[in-house]
């Protein structure tokens, strides 16, 4: 499985120059440390950008993540999971629902608006096993979400 993350040049330079926040992150947040799992792409980078340049980020994901299994990692899609129906379901979600990870477990719901127009929230999803690639390529070549 792979994951990619894109950022603008200003943020890339910020990451390269940072030694204050990453040092703290590295010291206090490690995989499987005291029941916490912290990873640079999922925790350090979004936190850094939110702290240093909150207006320079979208603070929104166009990537759907299925946490319904209640595990440490989101659901991973295998080849047999990648169907037209899966793509249709993911690209038809029009409301973003987030449950906070603190003890309060607050449910946050927002409509997905792009330039004031209600649109699907997600363009894609994660995590896919390599075996799912052929199905994804076959379906995406003929798929138009809206």
PDB file of C-alpha atoms in Angstrom:
ATOM      1  CA  UNK A   1       0.000   0.000   0.000  1.00  0.00           C
ATOM      2  CA  UNK A   2       1.157   3.528  -0.604  1.00  0.00           C
ATOM      3  CA  UNK A   3       0.009   6.983   0.278  1.00  0.00           C
ATOM      4  CA  UNK A   4       0.968  10.300  -1.235  1.00  0.00           C
ATOM      5  CA  UNK A   5       0.818  13.781   0.110  1.00  0.00           C
ATOM      6  CA  UNK A   6       1.181  16.968  -1.877  1.00  0.00           C
ATOM      7  CA  UNK A   7       2.056  20.407  -0.600  1.00  0.00           C
ATOM      8  CA  UNK A   8       2.852  23.801  -1.994  1.00  0.00           C
ATOM      9  CA  UNK A   9       6.446  25.020  -2.262  1.00  0.00           C
ATOM     10  CA  UNK A  10       6.096  27.360   0.751  1.00  0.00           C
ATOM     11  CA  UNK A  11       5.092  24.424   2.944  1.00  0.00           C
ATOM     12  CA  UNK A  12       7.866  22.213   1.620  1.00  0.00           C
ATOM     13  CA  UNK A  13      10.390  24.883   2.590  1.00  0.00           C
ATOM     14  CA  UNK A  14       8.746  25.159   5.998  1.00  0.00           C
ATOM     15  CA  UNK A  15       9.156  21.425   6.581  1.00  0.00           C
ATOM     16  CA  UNK A  16      12.797  21.519   5.496  1.00  0.00           C
ATOM     17  CA  UNK A  17      13.559  24.456   7.799  1.00  0.00           C
ATOM     18  CA  UNK A  18      11.662  23.178  10.835  1.00  0.00           C
ATOM     19  CA  UNK A  19      13.643  21.769  13.696  1.00  0.00           C
ATOM     20  CA  UNK A  20      11.583  23.085  16.618  1.00  0.00           C
ATOM     21  CA  UNK A  21       8.253  21.333  16.093  1.00  0.00           C
ATOM     22  CA  UNK A  22       9.603  18.131  14.563  1.00  0.00           C
ATOM     23  CA  UNK A  23      11.991  17.715  17.501  1.00  0.00           C
ATOM     24  CA  UNK A  24       9.032  17.853  19.900  1.00  0.00           C
ATOM     25  CA  UNK A  25       6.976  15.595  17.675  1.00  0.00           C
ATOM     26  CA  UNK A  26       9.776  13.041  17.526  1.00  0.00           C
ATOM     27  CA  UNK A  27      10.267  13.169  21.285  1.00  0.00           C
ATOM     28  CA  UNK A  28       6.656  12.831  22.373  1.00  0.00           C
ATOM     29  CA  UNK A  29       4.866  11.032  19.578  1.00  0.00           C
ATOM     30  CA  UNK A  30       6.121   7.695  18.323  1.00  0.00           C
ATOM     31  CA  UNK A  31       4.331   4.678  16.860  1.00  0.00           C
ATOM     32  CA  UNK A  32       2.891   2.515  19.646  1.00  0.00           C
ATOM     33  CA  UNK A  33       4.119   4.918  22.348  1.00  0.00           C
ATOM     34  CA  UNK A  34       1.830   4.638  25.395  1.00  0.00           C
ATOM     35  CA  UNK A  35      -1.077   3.487  23.250  1.00  0.00           C
ATOM     36  CA  UNK A  36      -0.675   6.356  20.770  1.00  0.00           C
ATOM     37  CA  UNK A  37       0.217   5.926  17.151  1.00  0.00           C
ATOM     38  CA  UNK A  38       1.744   8.951  15.475  1.00  0.00           C
ATOM     39  CA  UNK A  39       2.992   9.218  11.933  1.00  0.00           C
ATOM     40  CA  UNK A  40       4.580  12.191  10.217  1.00  0.00           C
ATOM     41  CA  UNK A  41       2.244  12.304   7.207  1.00  0.00           C
ATOM     42  CA  UNK A  42      -0.911  11.944   9.296  1.00  0.00           C
ATOM     43  CA  UNK A  43       0.002  13.949  12.397  1.00  0.00           C
ATOM     44  CA  UNK A  44       3.131  16.098  12.198  1.00  0.00           C
ATOM     45  CA  UNK A  45       2.550  17.721   8.796  1.00  0.00           C
ATOM     46  CA  UNK A  46      -1.124  18.658   9.265  1.00  0.00           C
ATOM     47  CA  UNK A  47      -0.380  19.933  12.789  1.00  0.00           C
ATOM     48  CA  UNK A  48       2.623  21.973  11.643  1.00  0.00           C
ATOM     49  CA  UNK A  49       0.708  23.582   8.782  1.00  0.00           C
ATOM     50  CA  UNK A  50      -2.272  24.332  11.015  1.00  0.00           C
ATOM     51  CA  UNK A  51      -0.016  25.968  13.629  1.00  0.00           C
ATOM     52  CA  UNK A  52       2.226  27.957  11.294  1.00  0.00           C
ATOM     53  CA  UNK A  53      -0.036  28.730   8.316  1.00  0.00           C
ATOM     54  CA  UNK A  54      -3.694  27.980   9.196  1.00  0.00           C
ATOM     55  CA  UNK A  55      -5.007  30.140   6.345  1.00  0.00           C
ATOM     56  CA  UNK A  56      -2.681  28.485   3.824  1.00  0.00           C
ATOM     57  CA  UNK A  57      -4.279  25.054   4.081  1.00  0.00           C
ATOM     58  CA  UNK A  58      -7.679  23.809   3.039  1.00  0.00           C
ATOM     59  CA  UNK A  59      -8.182  21.973   6.352  1.00  0.00           C
ATOM     60  CA  UNK A  60     -10.228  19.528   4.329  1.00  0.00           C
ATOM     61  CA  UNK A  61      -9.529  16.220   2.692  1.00  0.00           C
ATOM     62  CA  UNK A  62     -10.699  15.144  -0.737  1.00  0.00           C
ATOM     63  CA  UNK A  63      -9.739  11.580   0.197  1.00  0.00           C
ATOM     64  CA  UNK A  64     -12.335   9.352   1.847  1.00  0.00           C
ATOM     65  CA  UNK A  65     -11.110   7.134   4.681  1.00  0.00           C
ATOM     66  CA  UNK A  66     -13.262   4.292   6.012  1.00  0.00           C
ATOM     67  CA  UNK A  67     -12.753   3.930   9.771  1.00  0.00           C
ATOM     68  CA  UNK A  68     -15.861   1.746  10.215  1.00  0.00           C
ATOM     69  CA  UNK A  69     -13.871  -1.300  11.303  1.00  0.00           C
ATOM     70  CA  UNK A  70     -12.779   0.514  14.478  1.00  0.00           C
ATOM     71  CA  UNK A  71      -9.119  -0.478  14.143  1.00  0.00           C
ATOM     72  CA  UNK A  72      -5.872   1.511  14.352  1.00  0.00           C
ATOM     73  CA  UNK A  73      -5.811   1.744  10.568  1.00  0.00           C
ATOM     74  CA  UNK A  74      -8.617   2.444   8.118  1.00  0.00           C
ATOM     75  CA  UNK A  75     -10.207  -0.237   5.988  1.00  0.00           C
ATOM     76  CA  UNK A  76      -7.925  -1.409   3.198  1.00  0.00           C
ATOM     77  CA  UNK A  77      -9.633  -2.259  -0.083  1.00  0.00           C
ATOM     78  CA  UNK A  78      -8.742  -5.494  -1.854  1.00  0.00           C
ATOM     79  CA  UNK A  79      -9.307  -6.202  -5.562  1.00  0.00           C
ATOM     80  CA  UNK A  80     -12.764  -7.686  -5.014  1.00  0.00           C
ATOM     81  CA  UNK A  81     -13.822  -4.549  -3.066  1.00  0.00           C
ATOM     82  CA  UNK A  82     -13.101  -2.202  -5.973  1.00  0.00           C
ATOM     83  CA  UNK A  83     -16.388  -2.031  -7.850  1.00  0.00           C
ATOM     84  CA  UNK A  84     -18.408   0.570  -9.691  1.00  0.00           C
ATOM     85  CA  UNK A  85     -20.734   0.676  -6.666  1.00  0.00           C
ATOM     86  CA  UNK A  86     -17.817   1.494  -4.331  1.00  0.00           C
ATOM     87  CA  UNK A  87     -16.710   4.395  -6.543  1.00  0.00           C
ATOM     88  CA  UNK A  88     -20.290   5.627  -6.866  1.00  0.00           C
ATOM     89  CA  UNK A  89     -20.798   5.497  -3.087  1.00  0.00           C
ATOM     90  CA  UNK A  90     -17.553   7.325  -2.306  1.00  0.00           C
ATOM     91  CA  UNK A  91     -18.109  10.083  -4.857  1.00  0.00           C
ATOM     92  CA  UNK A  92     -21.744  10.611  -3.837  1.00  0.00           C
ATOM     93  CA  UNK A  93     -21.017  11.512  -0.190  1.00  0.00           C
ATOM     94  CA  UNK A  94     -22.148  15.126   0.244  1.00  0.00           C
ATOM     95  CA  UNK A  95     -21.566  15.567   3.974  1.00  0.00           C
ATOM     96  CA  UNK A  96     -18.321  15.197   5.887  1.00  0.00           C
ATOM     97  CA  UNK A  97     -18.687  13.530   9.285  1.00  0.00           C
ATOM     98  CA  UNK A  98     -15.794  13.574  11.753  1.00  0.00           C
ATOM     99  CA  UNK A  99     -15.757  12.208  15.303  1.00  0.00           C
ATOM    100  CA  UNK A 100     -13.099  13.755  17.530  1.00  0.00           C
ATOM    101  CA  UNK A 101     -10.578  11.363  19.039  1.00  0.00           C
ATOM    102  CA  UNK A 102     -10.687  12.905  22.504  1.00  0.00           C
ATOM    103  CA  UNK A 103     -12.813  11.561  25.356  1.00  0.00           C
ATOM    104  CA  UNK A 104     -15.744  13.785  24.368  1.00  0.00           C
ATOM    105  CA  UNK A 105     -16.152  12.074  20.950  1.00  0.00           C
ATOM    106  CA  UNK A 106     -17.835  15.131  19.438  1.00  0.00           C
ATOM    107  CA  UNK A 107     -19.470  14.533  16.052  1.00  0.00           C
ATOM    108  CA  UNK A 108     -18.746  17.292  13.549  1.00  0.00           C
ATOM    109  CA  UNK A 109     -20.814  17.423  10.353  1.00  0.00           C
ATOM    110  CA  UNK A 110     -20.333  19.763   7.383  1.00  0.00           C
ATOM    111  CA  UNK A 111     -21.829  19.947   3.931  1.00  0.00           C
ATOM    112  CA  UNK A 112     -19.277  19.821   1.161  1.00  0.00           C
ATOM    113  CA  UNK A 113     -19.400  23.078  -0.738  1.00  0.00           C
ATOM    114  CA  UNK A 114     -17.023  24.075  -3.508  1.00  0.00           C
ATOM    115  CA  UNK A 115     -17.306  27.751  -4.450  1.00  0.00           C
ATOM    116  CA  UNK A 116     -20.691  27.814  -2.735  1.00  0.00           C
ATOM    117  CA  UNK A 117     -22.066  24.856  -4.702  1.00  0.00           C
ATOM    118  CA  UNK A 118     -22.958  21.577  -2.986  1.00  0.00           C
ATOM    119  CA  UNK A 119     -20.634  18.900  -4.402  1.00  0.00           C
ATOM    120  CA  UNK A 120     -19.417  15.438  -3.486  1.00  0.00           C
ATOM    121  CA  UNK A 121     -16.854  15.543  -0.677  1.00  0.00           C
ATOM    122  CA  UNK A 122     -14.383  13.006  -1.956  1.00  0.00           C
ATOM    123  CA  UNK A 123     -12.518  12.497  -5.192  1.00  0.00           C
ATOM    124  CA  UNK A 124     -10.805   9.312  -4.059  1.00  0.00           C
ATOM    125  CA  UNK A 125     -10.240   6.973  -1.125  1.00  0.00           C
ATOM    126  CA  UNK A 126      -7.420   5.271   0.711  1.00  0.00           C
ATOM    127  CA  UNK A 127      -6.080   2.506   1.397  1.00  0.00           C
ATOM    128  CA  UNK A 128      -5.860   0.098  -1.513  1.00  0.00           C
ATOM    129  CA  UNK A 129      -3.808  -3.074  -1.771  1.00  0.00           C
ATOM    130  CA  UNK A 130      -1.594  -3.318  -4.887  1.00  0.00           C
ATOM    131  CA  UNK A 131      -3.806  -6.157  -6.151  1.00  0.00           C
ATOM    132  CA  UNK A 132      -6.663  -3.645  -6.563  1.00  0.00           C
ATOM    133  CA  UNK A 133      -4.820  -1.596  -9.184  1.00  0.00           C
ATOM    134  CA  UNK A 134      -6.146  -3.414 -12.268  1.00  0.00           C
ATOM    135  CA  UNK A 135      -9.762  -3.030 -11.145  1.00  0.00           C
ATOM    136  CA  UNK A 136      -9.225   0.640 -10.318  1.00  0.00           C
ATOM    137  CA  UNK A 137      -7.643   1.374 -13.700  1.00  0.00           C
ATOM    138  CA  UNK A 138     -10.413  -0.450 -15.559  1.00  0.00           C
ATOM    139  CA  UNK A 139     -13.188   1.327 -13.655  1.00  0.00           C
ATOM    140  CA  UNK A 140     -11.603   4.793 -13.619  1.00  0.00           C
ATOM    141  CA  UNK A 141     -11.075   4.825 -17.359  1.00  0.00           C
ATOM    142  CA  UNK A 142     -14.878   4.755 -17.774  1.00  0.00           C
ATOM    143  CA  UNK A 143     -16.018   6.582 -14.620  1.00  0.00           C
ATOM    144  CA  UNK A 144     -17.447  10.099 -14.396  1.00  0.00           C
ATOM    145  CA  UNK A 145     -18.572  11.010 -10.870  1.00  0.00           C
ATOM    146  CA  UNK A 146     -20.843  13.979 -11.755  1.00  0.00           C
TER     147      UNK A 146
END
